XYZ file of C-alpha atoms in Angstrom:
628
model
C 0.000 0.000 0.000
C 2.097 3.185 -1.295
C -1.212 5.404 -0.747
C -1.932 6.978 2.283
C -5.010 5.271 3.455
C -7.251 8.585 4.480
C -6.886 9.894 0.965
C -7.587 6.260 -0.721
C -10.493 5.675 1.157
C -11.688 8.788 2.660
C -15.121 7.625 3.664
C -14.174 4.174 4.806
C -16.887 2.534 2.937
C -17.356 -1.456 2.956
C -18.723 -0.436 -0.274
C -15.481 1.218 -1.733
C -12.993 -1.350 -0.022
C -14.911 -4.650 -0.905
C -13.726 -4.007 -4.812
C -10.355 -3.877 -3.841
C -10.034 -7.002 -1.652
C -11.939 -8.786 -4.580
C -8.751 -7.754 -6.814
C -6.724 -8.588 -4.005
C -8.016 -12.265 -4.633
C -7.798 -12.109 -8.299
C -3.921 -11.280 -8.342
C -3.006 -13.521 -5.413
C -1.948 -10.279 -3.898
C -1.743 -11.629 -0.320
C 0.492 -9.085 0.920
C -1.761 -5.993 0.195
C -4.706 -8.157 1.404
C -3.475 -8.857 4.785
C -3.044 -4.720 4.797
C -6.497 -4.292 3.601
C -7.557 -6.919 6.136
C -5.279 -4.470 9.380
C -7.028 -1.535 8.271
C -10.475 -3.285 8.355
C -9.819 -4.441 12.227
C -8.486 -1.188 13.127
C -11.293 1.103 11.700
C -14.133 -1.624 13.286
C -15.843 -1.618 9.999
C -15.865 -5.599 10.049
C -18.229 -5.319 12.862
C -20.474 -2.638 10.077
C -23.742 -4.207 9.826
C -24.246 -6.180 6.328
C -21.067 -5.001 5.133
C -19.734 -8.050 4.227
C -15.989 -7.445 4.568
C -15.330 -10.894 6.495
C -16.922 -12.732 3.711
C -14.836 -10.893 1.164
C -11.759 -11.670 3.004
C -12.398 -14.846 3.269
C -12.945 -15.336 -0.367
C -9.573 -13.427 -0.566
C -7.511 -15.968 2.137
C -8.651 -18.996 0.146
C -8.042 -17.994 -3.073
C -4.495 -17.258 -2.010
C -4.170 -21.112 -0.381
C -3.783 -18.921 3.589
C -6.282 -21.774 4.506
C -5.511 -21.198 8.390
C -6.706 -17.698 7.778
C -9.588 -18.498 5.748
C -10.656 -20.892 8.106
C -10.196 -18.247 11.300
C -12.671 -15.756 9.299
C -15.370 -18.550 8.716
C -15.123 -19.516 12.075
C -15.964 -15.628 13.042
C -18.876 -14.865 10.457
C -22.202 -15.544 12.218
C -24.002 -18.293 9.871
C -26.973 -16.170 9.363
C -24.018 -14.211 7.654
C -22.417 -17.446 5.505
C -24.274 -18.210 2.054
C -23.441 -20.933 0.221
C -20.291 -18.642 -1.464
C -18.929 -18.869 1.787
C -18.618 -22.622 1.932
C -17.421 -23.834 -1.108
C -14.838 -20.993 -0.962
C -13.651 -22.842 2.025
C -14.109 -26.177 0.153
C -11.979 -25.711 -3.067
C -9.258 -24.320 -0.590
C -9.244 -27.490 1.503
C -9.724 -29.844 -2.538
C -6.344 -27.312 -3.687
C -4.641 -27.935 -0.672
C -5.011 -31.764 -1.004
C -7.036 -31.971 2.473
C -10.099 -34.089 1.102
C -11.122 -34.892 4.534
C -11.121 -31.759 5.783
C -13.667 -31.013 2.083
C -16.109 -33.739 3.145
C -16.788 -32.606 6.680
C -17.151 -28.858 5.706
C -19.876 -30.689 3.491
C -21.498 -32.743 6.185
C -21.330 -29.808 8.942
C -23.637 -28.094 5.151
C -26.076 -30.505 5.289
C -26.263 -30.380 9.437
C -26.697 -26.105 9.591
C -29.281 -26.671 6.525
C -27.218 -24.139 4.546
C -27.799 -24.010 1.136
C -26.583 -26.480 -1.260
C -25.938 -25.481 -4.685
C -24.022 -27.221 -8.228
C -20.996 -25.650 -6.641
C -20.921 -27.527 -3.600
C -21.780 -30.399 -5.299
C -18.707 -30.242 -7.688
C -16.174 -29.538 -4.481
C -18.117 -32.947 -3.192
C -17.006 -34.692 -5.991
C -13.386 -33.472 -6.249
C -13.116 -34.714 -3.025
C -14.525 -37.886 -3.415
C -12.312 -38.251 -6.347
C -8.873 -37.762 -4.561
C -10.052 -40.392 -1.705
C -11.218 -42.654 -4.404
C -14.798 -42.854 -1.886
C -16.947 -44.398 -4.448
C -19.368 -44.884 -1.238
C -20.072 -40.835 -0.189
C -19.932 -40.398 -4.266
C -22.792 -42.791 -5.173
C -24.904 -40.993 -2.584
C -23.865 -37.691 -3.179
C -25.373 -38.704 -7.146
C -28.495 -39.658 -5.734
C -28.718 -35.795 -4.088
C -27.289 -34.344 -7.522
C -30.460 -36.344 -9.271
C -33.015 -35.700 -6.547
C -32.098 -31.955 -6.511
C -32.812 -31.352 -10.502
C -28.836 -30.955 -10.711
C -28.285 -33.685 -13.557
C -28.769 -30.856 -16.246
C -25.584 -28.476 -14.782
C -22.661 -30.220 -16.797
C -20.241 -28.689 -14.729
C -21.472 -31.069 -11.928
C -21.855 -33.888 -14.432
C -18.154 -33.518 -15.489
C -17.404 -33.785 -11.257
C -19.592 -36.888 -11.215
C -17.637 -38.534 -14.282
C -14.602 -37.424 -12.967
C -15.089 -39.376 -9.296
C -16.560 -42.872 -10.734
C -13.464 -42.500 -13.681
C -10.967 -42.157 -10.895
C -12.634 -44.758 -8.946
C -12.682 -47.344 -11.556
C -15.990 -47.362 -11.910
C -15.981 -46.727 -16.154
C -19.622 -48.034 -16.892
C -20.916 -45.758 -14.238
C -18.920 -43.024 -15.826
C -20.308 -43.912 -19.090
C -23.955 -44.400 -18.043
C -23.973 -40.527 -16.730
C -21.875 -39.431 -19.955
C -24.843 -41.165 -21.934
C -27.497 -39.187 -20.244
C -26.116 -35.844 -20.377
C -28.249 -33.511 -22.396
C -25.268 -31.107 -22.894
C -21.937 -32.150 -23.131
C -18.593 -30.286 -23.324
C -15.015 -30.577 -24.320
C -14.512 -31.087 -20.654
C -17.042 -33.733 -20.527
C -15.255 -35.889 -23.297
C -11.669 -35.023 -21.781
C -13.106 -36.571 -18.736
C -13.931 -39.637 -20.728
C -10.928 -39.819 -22.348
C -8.675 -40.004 -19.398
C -11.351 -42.393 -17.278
C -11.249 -44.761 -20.614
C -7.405 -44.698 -21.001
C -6.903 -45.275 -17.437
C -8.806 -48.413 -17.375
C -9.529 -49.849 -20.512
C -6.537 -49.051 -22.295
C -5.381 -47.433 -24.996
C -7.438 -49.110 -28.091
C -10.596 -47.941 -26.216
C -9.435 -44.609 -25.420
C -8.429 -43.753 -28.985
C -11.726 -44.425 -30.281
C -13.260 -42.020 -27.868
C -10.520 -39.501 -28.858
C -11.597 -40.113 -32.458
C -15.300 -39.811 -31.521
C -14.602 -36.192 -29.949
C -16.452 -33.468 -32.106
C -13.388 -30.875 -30.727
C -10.278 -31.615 -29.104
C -8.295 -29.153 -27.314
C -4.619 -29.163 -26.113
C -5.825 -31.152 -22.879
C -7.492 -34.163 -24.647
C -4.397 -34.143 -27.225
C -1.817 -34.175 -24.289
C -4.016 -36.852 -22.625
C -4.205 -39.000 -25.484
C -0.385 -38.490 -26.163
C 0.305 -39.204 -22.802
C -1.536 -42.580 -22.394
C 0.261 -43.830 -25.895
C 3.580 -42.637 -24.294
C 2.754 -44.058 -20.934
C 1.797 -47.729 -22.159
C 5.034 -48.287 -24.095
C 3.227 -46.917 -27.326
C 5.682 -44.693 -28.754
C 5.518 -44.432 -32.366
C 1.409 -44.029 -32.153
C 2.171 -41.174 -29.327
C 4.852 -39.427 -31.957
C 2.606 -39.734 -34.711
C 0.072 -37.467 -32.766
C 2.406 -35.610 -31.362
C 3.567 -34.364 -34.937
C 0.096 -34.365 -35.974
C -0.003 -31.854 -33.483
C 2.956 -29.837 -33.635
C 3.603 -29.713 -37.420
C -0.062 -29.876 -38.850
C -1.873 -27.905 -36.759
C 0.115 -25.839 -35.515
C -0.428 -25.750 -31.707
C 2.730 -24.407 -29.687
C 2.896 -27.277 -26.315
C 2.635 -25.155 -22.946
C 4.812 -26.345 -20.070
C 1.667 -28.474 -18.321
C 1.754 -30.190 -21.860
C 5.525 -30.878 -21.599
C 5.569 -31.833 -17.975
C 2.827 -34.011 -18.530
C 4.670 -36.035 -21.418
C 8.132 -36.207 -19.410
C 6.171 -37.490 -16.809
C 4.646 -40.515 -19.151
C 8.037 -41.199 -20.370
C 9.712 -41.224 -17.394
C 6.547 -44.004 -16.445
C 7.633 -46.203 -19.204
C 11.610 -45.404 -19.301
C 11.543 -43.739 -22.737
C 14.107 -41.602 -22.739
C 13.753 -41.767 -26.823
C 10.655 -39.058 -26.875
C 12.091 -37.748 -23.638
C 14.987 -36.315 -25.320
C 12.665 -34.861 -27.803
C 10.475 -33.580 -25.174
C 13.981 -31.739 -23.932
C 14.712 -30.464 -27.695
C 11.451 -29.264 -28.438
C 11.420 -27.180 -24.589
C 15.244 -25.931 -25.493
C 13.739 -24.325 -29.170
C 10.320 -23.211 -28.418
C 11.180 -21.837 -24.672
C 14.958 -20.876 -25.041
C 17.594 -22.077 -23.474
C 16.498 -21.686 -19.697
C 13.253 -23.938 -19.437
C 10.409 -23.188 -16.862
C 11.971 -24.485 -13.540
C 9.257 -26.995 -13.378
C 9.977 -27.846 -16.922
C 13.637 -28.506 -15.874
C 12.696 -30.391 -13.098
C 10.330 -32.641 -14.353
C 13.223 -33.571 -17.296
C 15.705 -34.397 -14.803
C 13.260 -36.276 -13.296
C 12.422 -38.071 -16.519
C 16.386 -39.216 -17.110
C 16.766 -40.614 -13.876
C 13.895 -42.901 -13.881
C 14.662 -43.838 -17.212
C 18.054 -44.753 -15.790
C 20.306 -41.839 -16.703
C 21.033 -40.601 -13.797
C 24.578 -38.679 -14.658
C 22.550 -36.823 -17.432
C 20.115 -35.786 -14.605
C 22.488 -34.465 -12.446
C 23.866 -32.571 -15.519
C 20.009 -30.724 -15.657
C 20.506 -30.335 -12.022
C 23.539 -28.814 -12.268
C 22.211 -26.420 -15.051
C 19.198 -24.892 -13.981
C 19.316 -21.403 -13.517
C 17.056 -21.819 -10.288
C 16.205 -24.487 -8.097
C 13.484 -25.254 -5.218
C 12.952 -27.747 -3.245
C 10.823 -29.867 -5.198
C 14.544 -29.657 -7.919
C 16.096 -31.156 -5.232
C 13.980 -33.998 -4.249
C 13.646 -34.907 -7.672
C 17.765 -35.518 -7.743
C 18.059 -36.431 -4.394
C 15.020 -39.311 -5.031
C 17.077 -40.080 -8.741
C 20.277 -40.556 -6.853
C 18.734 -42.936 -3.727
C 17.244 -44.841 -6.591
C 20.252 -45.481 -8.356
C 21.953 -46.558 -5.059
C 24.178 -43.462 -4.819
C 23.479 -42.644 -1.196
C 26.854 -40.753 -0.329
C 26.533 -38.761 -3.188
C 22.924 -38.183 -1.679
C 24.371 -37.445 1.845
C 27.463 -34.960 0.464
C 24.452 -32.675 -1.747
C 22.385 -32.185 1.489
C 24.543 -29.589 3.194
C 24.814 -28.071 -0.151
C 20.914 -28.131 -0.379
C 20.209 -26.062 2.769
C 22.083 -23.391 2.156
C 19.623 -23.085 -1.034
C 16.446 -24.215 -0.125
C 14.840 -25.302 3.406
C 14.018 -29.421 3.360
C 10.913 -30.315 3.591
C 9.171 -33.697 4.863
C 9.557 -35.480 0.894
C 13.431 -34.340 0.992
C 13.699 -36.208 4.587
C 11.902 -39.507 2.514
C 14.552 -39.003 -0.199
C 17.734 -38.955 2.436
C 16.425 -41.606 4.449
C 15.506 -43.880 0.950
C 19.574 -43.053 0.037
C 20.709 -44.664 3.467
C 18.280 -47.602 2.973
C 19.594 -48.668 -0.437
C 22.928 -48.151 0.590
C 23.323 -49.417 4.235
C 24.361 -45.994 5.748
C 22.638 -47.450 9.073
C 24.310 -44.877 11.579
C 23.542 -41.670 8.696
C 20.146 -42.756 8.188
C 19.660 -42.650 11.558
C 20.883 -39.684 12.465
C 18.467 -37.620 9.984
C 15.979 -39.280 11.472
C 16.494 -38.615 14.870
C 17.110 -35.145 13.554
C 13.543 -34.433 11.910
C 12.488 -32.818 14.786
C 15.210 -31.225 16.820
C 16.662 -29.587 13.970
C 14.269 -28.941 11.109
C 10.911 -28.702 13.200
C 9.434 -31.522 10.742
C 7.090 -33.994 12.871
C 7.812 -37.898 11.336
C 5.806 -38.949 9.088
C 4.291 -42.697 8.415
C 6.572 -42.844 5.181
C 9.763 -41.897 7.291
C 9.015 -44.379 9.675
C 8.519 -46.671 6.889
C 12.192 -46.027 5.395
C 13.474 -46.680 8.832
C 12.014 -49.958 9.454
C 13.055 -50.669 6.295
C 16.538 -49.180 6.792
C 16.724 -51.308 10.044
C 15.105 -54.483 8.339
C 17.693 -54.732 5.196
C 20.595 -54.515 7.653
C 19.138 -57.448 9.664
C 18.438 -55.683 12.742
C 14.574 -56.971 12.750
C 14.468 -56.827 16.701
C 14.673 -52.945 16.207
C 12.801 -52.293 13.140
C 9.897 -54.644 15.308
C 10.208 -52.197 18.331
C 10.116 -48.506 16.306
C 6.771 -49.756 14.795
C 5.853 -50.893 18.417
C 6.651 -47.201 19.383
C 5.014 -45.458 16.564
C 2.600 -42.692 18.017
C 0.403 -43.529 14.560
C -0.890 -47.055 13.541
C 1.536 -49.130 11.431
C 0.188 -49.378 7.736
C 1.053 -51.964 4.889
C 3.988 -50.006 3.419
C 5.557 -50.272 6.944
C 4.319 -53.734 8.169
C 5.647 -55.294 4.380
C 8.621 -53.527 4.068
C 9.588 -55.565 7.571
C 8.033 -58.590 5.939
C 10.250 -58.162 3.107
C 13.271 -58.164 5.458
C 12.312 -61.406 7.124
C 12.540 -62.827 3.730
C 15.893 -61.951 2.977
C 16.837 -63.048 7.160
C 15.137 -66.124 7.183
C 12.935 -65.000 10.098
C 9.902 -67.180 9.189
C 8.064 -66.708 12.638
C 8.158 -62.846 12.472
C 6.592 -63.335 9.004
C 4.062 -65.457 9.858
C 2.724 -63.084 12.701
C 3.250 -59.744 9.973
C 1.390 -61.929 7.213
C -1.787 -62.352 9.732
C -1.927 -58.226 10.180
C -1.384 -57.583 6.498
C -4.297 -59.871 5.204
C -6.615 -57.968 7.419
C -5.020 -53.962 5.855
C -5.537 -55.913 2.181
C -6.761 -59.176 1.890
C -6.329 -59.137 -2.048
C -2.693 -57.987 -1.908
C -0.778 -61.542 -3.607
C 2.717 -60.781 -2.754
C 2.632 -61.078 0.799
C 1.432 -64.582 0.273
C 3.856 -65.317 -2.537
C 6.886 -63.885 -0.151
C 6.232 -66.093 2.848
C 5.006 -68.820 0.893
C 8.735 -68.055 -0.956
C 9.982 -68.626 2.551
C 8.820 -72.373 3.684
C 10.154 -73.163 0.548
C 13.857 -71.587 1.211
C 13.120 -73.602 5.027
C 12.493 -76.602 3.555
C 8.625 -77.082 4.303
C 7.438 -77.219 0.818
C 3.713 -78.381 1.759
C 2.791 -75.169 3.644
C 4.200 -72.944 0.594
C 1.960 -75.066 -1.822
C -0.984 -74.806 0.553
C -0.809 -70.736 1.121
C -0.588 -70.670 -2.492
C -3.627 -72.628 -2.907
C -5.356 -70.235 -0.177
C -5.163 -68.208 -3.014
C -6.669 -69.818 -5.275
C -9.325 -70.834 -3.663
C -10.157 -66.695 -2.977
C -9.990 -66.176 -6.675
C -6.758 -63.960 -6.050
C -3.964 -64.141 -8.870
C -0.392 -63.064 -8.813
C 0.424 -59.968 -10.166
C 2.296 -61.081 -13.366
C 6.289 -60.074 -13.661
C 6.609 -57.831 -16.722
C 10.091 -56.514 -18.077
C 10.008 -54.000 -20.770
C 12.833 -52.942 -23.391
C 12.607 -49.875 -25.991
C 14.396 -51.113 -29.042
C 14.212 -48.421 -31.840
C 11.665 -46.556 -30.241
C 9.579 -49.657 -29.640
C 8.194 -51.109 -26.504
C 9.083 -54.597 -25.842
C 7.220 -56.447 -23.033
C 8.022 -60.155 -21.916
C 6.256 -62.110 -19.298
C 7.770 -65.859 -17.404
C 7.351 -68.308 -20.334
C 6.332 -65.821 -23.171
C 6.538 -67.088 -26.621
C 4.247 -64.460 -28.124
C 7.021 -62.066 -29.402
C 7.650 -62.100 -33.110
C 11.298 -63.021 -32.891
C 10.515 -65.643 -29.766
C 12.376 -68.273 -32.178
C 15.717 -66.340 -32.186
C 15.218 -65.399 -28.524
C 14.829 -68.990 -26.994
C 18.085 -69.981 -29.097
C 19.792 -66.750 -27.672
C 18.329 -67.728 -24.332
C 19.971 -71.376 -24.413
C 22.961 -70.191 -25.673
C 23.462 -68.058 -22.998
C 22.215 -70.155 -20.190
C 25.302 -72.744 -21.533
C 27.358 -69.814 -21.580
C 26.781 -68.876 -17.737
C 26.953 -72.225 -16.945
C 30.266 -72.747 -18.034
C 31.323 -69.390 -15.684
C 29.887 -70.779 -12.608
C 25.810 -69.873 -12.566
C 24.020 -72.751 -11.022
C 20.490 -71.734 -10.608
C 18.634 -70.748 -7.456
C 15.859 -73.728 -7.331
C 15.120 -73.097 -3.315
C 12.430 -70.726 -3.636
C 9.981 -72.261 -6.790
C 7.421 -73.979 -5.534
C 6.423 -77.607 -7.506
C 4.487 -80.269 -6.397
C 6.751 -83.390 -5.636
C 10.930 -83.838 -5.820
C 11.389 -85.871 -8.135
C 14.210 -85.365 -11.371
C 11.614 -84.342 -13.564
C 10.400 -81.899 -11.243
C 13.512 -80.186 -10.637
C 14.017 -79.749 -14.050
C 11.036 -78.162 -14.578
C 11.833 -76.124 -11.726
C 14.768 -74.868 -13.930
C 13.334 -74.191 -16.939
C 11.005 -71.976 -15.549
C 13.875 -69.593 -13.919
C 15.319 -69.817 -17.333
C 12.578 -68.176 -18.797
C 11.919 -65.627 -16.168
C 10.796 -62.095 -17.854
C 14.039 -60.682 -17.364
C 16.090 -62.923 -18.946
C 14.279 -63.155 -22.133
C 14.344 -59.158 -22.263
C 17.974 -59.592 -21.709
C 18.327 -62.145 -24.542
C 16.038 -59.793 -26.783
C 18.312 -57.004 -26.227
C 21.812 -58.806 -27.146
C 20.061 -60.137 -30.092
C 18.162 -56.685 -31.444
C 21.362 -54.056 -30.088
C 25.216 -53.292 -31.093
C 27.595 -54.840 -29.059
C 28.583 -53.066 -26.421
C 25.352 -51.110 -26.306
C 23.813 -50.508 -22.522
C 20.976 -52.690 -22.159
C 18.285 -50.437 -20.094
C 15.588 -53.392 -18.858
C 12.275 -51.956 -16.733
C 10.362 -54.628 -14.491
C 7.200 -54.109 -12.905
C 7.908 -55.620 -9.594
C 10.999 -56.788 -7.984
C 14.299 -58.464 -9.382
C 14.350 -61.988 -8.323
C 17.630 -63.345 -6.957
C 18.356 -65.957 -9.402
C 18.060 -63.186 -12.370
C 20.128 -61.127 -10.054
C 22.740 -63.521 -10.286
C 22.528 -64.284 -14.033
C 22.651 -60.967 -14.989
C 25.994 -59.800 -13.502
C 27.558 -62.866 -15.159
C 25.954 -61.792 -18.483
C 27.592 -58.481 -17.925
C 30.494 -59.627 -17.812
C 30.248 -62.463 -20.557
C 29.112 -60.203 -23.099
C 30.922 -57.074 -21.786
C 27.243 -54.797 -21.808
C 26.159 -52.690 -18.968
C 23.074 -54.020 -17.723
C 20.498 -51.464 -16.088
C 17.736 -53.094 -14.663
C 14.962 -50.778 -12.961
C 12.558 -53.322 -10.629
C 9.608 -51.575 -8.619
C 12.194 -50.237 -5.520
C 15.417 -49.262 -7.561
C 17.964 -49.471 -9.977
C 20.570 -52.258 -10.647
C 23.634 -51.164 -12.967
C 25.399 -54.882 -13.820
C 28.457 -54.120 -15.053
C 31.875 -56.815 -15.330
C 30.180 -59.001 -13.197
C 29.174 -56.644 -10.056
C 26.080 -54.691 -9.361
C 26.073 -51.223 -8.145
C 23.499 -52.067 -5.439
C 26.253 -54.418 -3.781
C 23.859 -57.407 -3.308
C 22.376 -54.996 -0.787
C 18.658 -54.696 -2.032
């Protein structure tokens, strides 16, 4: 405020000030607001009959994401003063700020004051419902949206698709997509993702094609699901459609959103020319969440020193920049590099609760025991930052890799919050690689009641009586399955070979070239042989003992997924070329082993990313140290 107040507002009017709170909130000018907001207190004219102020500033406080301050004010305004404004101000801060919870009871305490509901509220409802995934408060909510006359407003129709898409729930978002009266580009968008998301990308191109207009959203989702699924020439086909026919100049969201889908499926092929095209059309400094999302993209796709080049280039950094590297770098196993950058990162930025996840990640995959513990005991004392359930998860874990299950089993029993199933099967995981089967059993017996449906927990211990020699209680928790109707989650492993997607499965002989890959694969299986690889039997589970059995037994690790991706890429590459592998859950031991021997029997680097990290297998070693 660079105007004397008495000569700006000389008659102190709610009337004259209420404008210039509402531009306040248009411009995110909280500064000037909170100014507007003193000189209201000190004059008394928020206690001015009807004049509205409070509600103004409230608007003001939300729309600026102050959501303690907008919260205060609501508190204060009498409800005979609140309309319906009011409220779902309050809501979209709370849906914004990622506080869901917090939406849905601002509804409920709605419905309990009988204040008015209107197609706004209802649309907050549904955002909210959509982030929890609460198909349960969403069904009923519909029921209110019908029963209220509110099925015509599309805006709430788009809400209600939006909730049963995210949900999973695709012929419920078609049903209400089918009765719409009046549908908009939004309404189709909505579609579009909901389809991709769950019935895949055949589906959701037909809907694309179906659209009577697309805008840059429905192209960038379309785009991203080809790009996401391992469908990269169909995603660069519409990508040029888009860029060279028509025309349309991609924003950053657009950009972000497409190094985000390749760094999903590890191409780093239309990630590079995500990285061109941002360099030509944006200059050579990039928006800094452009920057960071591309440094992001090359270290999930397994290029980590080419991340840390970005890194090292940007212009500007925050702290969600240095997450990204610090989270690239704990994945790759680099946690001293990961623990030499965080003094270097404070002096820049202040760490926030994700960084602490990062740091704590970096010590677990690298068996920095005392470090790791240190930043943990240090969340609070020195950075003010109350533990979360994901840092006690990396600690347990932390604890748990290094064998020290006693201690991991007592933080959890000291955890001021409930255990949940990242924590509880990250120290189930560790009894697996310790042998502890009577710890297992009791952590199995919680975990079936968080997620009954959840296979690997099963598969792990019933891993586990094999390894201990009792191979009739593996083949009967397996059959516990079975009997539920619950199937394993199949191993994938992925390989882009000239900008195509290659997916194997255990066993797969549906690849074009699975002729040349099985002679590849026996060929190399002699090969390792011959250097020492005798295969891991212990853990497959086979009715009976006999010979035949235990041949079988080794076929089947033969053609694990990653193998036959392996044998794929020595047959499809140069020699000498990197092999960069991507598997969907993770690495099993005996592929473990094969593949640093392949390393070294081919002389190829070997970069395998499972579901927790990355293994580089290079001359016979892994960067992860057998430590995984």
């Amino acid at each position: 405020m660079k105007w004397p107040i008495l000569r700006a507002f000389p008659s102190f009017s709610p009337r004259y000030l209420r404008p210039f709170i509402r531009i306040c909130a248009q411009r995110s000018a909280l500064a000037t607001g909170k100014k507007l907001h003193a000189m209201v207190l000190a004059t008394g004219l928020s206690t001015t009959e009807n004049s509205f102020l409070l509600n103004t500033l409230l608007h003001l406080y939300a729309s600026c994401g102050d959501i303690s301050s907008a919260q205060k004010l609501f508190d204060e305004i009498p409800h005979s003063s609140k309309d319906a404004a009011d409220w779902t101000s309050l809501m979209s801060s709370f849906s914004r700020q990622n506080r869901p919870h917090d939406s849905l009871l601002l509804f409920a305490q709605m419905l309990e004051k009988g204040a008015e509901i209107d197609d706004v509220a209802m649309v907050c409802l549904f955002s909210a419902c959509a982030w929890l995934r609460d198909v349960g408060v969403g069904s009923q909510a519909h029921g209110r949206v019908v029963k209220m006359g509110f099925e015509r407003r599309v805006k709430v129709c788009n809400a209600l698709m939006d909730m049963y898409g995210k949900s999973g729930m695709v012929e419920e978002m078609r049903r209400v997509f089918s009765e719409m009266k009046e549908k908009n580009v939004v309404s189709w968008t909505v579609v579009l993702d909901g389809v991709l998301k769950w019935e895949g990308v055949s589906n959701g191109r037909q809907v694309f094609d179906d659209m009577p207009h697309c805008n840059e959203v429905a192209w960038t989702i379309m785009i991203v699901g080809y790009v996401g699924n391992g469908f990269s020439k169909e995603g660069f086909l519409l990508l040029s459609q888009i860029v060279f026919h028509l025309g349309i100049k991609l924003n950053y969201i657009t950009l972000c959103s497409l190094l985000s889908a390749c760094a999903q499926s590890g191409d780093v092929a239309m990630g590079r020319w995500v990285h061109v095209y941002g360099l030509k059309m944006m200059g050579m400094e990039m928006d800094i969440m452009g920057e960071t999302a591309l440094l992001d993209m090359y270290a999930k796709c397994g290029r980590i020193d080419t991340a840390i080049k970005v890194f090292e280039c940007m212009p500007r950094r925050n702290v969600v920049s240095w997450n990204a590297l610090l989270s690239g770098l704990a994945m790759h196993g680099r946690g001293q590099l990961v623990i030499n950058m965080f003094p270097r990162m404070i002096k820049e930025v202040m760490p926030d609760d994700l960084t602490f996840i990062a740091v704590l990640s970096a010590c677990s995959h690298s068996g920095m025991i005392d470090q790791g513990s240190y930043y943990f005991d240090s969340l609070q004392s020195v950075y003010g930052i109350t533990p979360k359930i994901d840092h006690y998860a990396c600690m347990v874990d932390l604890l748990g890799r290094a064998g020290r299950l006693e201690e991991a089993e007592t933080l959890i029993n000291k955890m001021p919050i409930p255990p949940n199933e990242v924590v509880l099967g990250s120290l189930l995981g560790s009894c697996n690689s310790h042998g502890k089967l009577q710890l297992a059993e009791r952590l199995l017996q919680k975990l079936i009641l968080m997620n009954p449906r959840n296979t690997e927990y099963h598969i792990l211990l019933s891993n586990m009586y094999a390894l201990a020699g009792k191979p009739d209680k593996a083949s009967a928790l397996r059959k516990v399955l079975k009997t539920k109707g619950i199937s394993k989650v199949p191993g994938m492993s992925s390989i882009h070979v000239d900008g195509q997607l290659h997916q194997f499965s255990a066993g797969d002989k549906s690849h074009p070239k699975t002729r040349e890959i099985y002679i590849m694969l026996e060929d190399m299986i002699q090969r390792l042989q011959s250097a020492g690889y005798v295969p891991n039997l212990s853990a497959q589970v086979f009715p009976g003992d006999d010979a035949g059995v235990e041949l079988e037994k080794e076929q089947a690790l033969f053609s694990h997924s990653e193998k036959l991706a392996v044998c794929f890429g020595l047959l499809s590459t140069e020699p000498g070329k990197p092999l960069y592998i991507f598997k969907n859950i993770r690495i099993c031991r005996d592929c473990h082993a094969a593949i640093k021997i392949v390393s070294k029997i081919y002389d190829r680097e070997i970069i395998v990313r499972d579901r927790n990290r990355f293994h580089r297998f290079k001359q016979g070693s892994c960067s992860c140290s057998d430590f995984w």
